[in-house]
Short mmCIF file of C-alpha atoms in Angstrom, two decimals:
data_model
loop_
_atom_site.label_atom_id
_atom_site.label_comp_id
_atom_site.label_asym_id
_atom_site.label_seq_id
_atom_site.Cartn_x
_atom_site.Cartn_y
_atom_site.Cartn_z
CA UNK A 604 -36.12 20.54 20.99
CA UNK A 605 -34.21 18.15 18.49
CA UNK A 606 -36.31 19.96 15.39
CA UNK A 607 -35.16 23.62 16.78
CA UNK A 608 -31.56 22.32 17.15
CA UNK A 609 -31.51 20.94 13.33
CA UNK A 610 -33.17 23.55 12.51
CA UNK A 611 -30.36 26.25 13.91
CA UNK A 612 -27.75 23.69 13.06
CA UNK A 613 -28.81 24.35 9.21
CA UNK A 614 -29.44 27.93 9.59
CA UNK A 615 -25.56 28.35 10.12
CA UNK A 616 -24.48 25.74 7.73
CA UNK A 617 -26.59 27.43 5.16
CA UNK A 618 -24.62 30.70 6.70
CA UNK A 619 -21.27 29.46 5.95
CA UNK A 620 -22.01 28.45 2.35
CA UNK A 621 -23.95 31.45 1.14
CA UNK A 622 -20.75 33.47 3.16
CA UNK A 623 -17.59 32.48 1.84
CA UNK A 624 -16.03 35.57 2.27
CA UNK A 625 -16.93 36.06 6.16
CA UNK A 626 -14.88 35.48 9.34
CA UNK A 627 -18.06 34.61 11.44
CA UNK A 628 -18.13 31.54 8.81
CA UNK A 629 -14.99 29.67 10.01
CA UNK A 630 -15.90 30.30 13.48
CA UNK A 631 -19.39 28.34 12.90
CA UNK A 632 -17.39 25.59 10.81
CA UNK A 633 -15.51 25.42 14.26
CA UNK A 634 -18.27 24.81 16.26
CA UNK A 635 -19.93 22.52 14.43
CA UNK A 636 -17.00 20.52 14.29
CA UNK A 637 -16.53 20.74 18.05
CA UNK A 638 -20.07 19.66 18.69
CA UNK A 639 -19.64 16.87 16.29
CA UNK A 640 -22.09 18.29 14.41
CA UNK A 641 -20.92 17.51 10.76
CA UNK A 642 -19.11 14.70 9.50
CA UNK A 643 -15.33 15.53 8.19
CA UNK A 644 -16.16 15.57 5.15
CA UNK A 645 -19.06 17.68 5.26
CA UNK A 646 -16.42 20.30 7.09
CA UNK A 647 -14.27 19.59 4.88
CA UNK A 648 -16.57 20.47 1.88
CA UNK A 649 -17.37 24.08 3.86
CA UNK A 650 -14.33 24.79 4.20
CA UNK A 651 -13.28 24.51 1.06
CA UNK A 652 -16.24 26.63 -0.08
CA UNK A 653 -14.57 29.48 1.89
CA UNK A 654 -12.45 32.18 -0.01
CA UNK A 655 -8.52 32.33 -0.07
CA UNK A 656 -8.33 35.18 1.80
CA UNK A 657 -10.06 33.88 4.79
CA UNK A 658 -8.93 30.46 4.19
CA UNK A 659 -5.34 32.79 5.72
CA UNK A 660 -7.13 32.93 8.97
CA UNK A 661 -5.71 32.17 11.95
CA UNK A 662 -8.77 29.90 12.66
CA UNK A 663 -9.04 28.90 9.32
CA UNK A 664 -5.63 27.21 9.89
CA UNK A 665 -6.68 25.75 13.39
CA UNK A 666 -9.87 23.94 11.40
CA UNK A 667 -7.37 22.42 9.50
CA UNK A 668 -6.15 20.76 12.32
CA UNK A 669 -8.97 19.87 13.79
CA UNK A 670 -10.23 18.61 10.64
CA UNK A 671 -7.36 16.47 10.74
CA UNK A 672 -7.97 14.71 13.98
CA UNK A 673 -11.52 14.56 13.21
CA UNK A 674 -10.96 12.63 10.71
CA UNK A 675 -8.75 10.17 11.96
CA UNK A 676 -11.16 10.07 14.95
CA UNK A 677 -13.57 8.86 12.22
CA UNK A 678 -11.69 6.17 10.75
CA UNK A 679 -11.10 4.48 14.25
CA UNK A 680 -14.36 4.59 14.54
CA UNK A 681 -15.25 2.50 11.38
CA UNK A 682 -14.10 -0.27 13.12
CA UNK A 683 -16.21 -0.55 16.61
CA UNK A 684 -19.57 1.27 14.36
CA UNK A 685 -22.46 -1.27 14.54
CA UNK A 686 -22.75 -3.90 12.06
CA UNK A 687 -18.69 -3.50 11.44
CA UNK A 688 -16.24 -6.38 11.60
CA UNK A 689 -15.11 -6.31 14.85
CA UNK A 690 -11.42 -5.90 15.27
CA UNK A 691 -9.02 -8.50 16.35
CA UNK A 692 -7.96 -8.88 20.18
CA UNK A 693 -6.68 -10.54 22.35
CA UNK A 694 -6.58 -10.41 26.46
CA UNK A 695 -6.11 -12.82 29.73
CA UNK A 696 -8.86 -14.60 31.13
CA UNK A 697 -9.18 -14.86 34.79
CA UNK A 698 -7.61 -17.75 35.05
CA UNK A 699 -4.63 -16.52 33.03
CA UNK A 700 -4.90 -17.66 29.91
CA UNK A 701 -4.91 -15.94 26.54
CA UNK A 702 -8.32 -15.44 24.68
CA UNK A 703 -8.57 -13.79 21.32
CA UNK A 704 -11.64 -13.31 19.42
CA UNK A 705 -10.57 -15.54 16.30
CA UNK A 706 -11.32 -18.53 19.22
CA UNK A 707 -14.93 -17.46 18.48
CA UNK A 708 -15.23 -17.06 14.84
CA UNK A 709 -18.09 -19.32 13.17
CA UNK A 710 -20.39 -19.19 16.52
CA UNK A 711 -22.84 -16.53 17.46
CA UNK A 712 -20.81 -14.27 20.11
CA UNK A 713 -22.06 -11.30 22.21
CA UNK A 714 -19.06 -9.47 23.17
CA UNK A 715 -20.15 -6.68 26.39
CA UNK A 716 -17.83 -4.26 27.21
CA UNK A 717 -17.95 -3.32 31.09
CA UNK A 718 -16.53 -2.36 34.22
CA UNK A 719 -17.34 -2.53 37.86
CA UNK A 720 -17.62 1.35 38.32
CA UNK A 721 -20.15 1.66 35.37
CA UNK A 722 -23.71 1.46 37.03
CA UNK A 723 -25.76 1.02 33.80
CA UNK A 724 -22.85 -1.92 33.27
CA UNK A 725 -23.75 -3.46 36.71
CA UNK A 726 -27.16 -3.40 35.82
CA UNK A 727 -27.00 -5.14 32.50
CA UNK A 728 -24.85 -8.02 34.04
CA UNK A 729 -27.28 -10.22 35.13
CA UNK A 730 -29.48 -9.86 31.59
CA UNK A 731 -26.17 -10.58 30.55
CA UNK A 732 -25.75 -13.77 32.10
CA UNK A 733 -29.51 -14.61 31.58
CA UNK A 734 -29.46 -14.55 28.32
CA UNK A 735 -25.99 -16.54 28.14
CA UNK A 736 -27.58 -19.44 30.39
CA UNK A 737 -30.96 -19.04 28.33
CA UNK A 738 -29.01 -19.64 24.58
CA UNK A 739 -25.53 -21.41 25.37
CA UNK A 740 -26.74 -24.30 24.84
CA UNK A 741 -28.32 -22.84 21.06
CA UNK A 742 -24.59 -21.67 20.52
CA UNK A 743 -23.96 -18.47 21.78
CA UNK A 744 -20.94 -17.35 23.35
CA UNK A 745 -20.35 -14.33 25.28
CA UNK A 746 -16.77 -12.65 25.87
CA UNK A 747 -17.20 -10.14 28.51
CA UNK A 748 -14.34 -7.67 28.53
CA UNK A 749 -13.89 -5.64 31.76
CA UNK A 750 -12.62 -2.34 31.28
CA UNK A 751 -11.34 -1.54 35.14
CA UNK A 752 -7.82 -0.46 35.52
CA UNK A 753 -7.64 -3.02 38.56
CA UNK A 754 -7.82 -6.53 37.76
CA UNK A 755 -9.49 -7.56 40.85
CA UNK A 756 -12.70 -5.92 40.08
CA UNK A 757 -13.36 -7.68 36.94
CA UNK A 758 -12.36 -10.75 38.96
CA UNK A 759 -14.46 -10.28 42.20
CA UNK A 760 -17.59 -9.47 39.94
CA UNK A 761 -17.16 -12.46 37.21
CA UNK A 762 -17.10 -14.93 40.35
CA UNK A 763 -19.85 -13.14 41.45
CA UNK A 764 -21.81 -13.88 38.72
CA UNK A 765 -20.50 -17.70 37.86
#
């Protein structure tokens, strides 16, 4: 299914370039930017490819936009992408205190994003805290960061776990 969906996926890329001149091309730029299809910059590169005159559209101009807020979609992304520098924060404890993640630079640190209404988060919690009780004492350090909107989840389920 994956190989068919490439494969259609290029069929209209390869549309759009070889068709400058059509309408149907900025609609397929569209929708491969809605489905996140291409990066920005490989929209951006098709639609420049297009001609003036349809380049006038008005969808042409909405890809613009869209292109626009793709892009800075993207580069908010750069920081949370996998292997990236995580970005600094900060945030209270449980016990009210302020933690930020510069208290953890120079040791090994898993940080898990969660929340008590996430079921694949409520299973991975006690792997979580498995492997924290199997390496603490090899240095790692886990900062678990609840994501509910109501403290008291993140609360009930951390004493839970302790």
């Amino acid at each position: 299914m994956m190989e068919l969906q490439e494969e259609y996926k290029n069929f209209e890329l390869d549309y759009v370039k070889e068709h400058p001149d059509a309408l149907i091309s900025v609609l397929l730029i569209d929708r491969a930017i809605g489905a996140r299809a291409v990066t920005s910059e490989e929209a951006q590169a098709m639609f420049d490819g297009l001609s003036p005159e349809i380049k006038k559209t008005k969808a042409a101009v909405s890809i613009t936009e869209k292109l626009e807020a793709q892009k800075k979609v993207e580069e908010n992304q750069k920081g949370t992408a996998v292997g990236a520098k995580a970005p600094a924060f900060s945030a209270p404890t449980p016990d009210g205190k302020e933690l930020a993640l510069a208290d953890a630079l120079g040791k090994v640190t898993l940080i898990d994003f969660w929340a008590a209404w996430c079921k694949p988060c409520r299973a991975e919690n006690p792997n979580v805290v498995s492997v924290y009780e199997k390496y603490h004492d090899k240095g790692l350090n886990i900062i678990g960061v609840s994501l509910d909107k109501q403290e008291t989840h993140g609360k009930k389920l951390l004493l839970k776990m302790a």
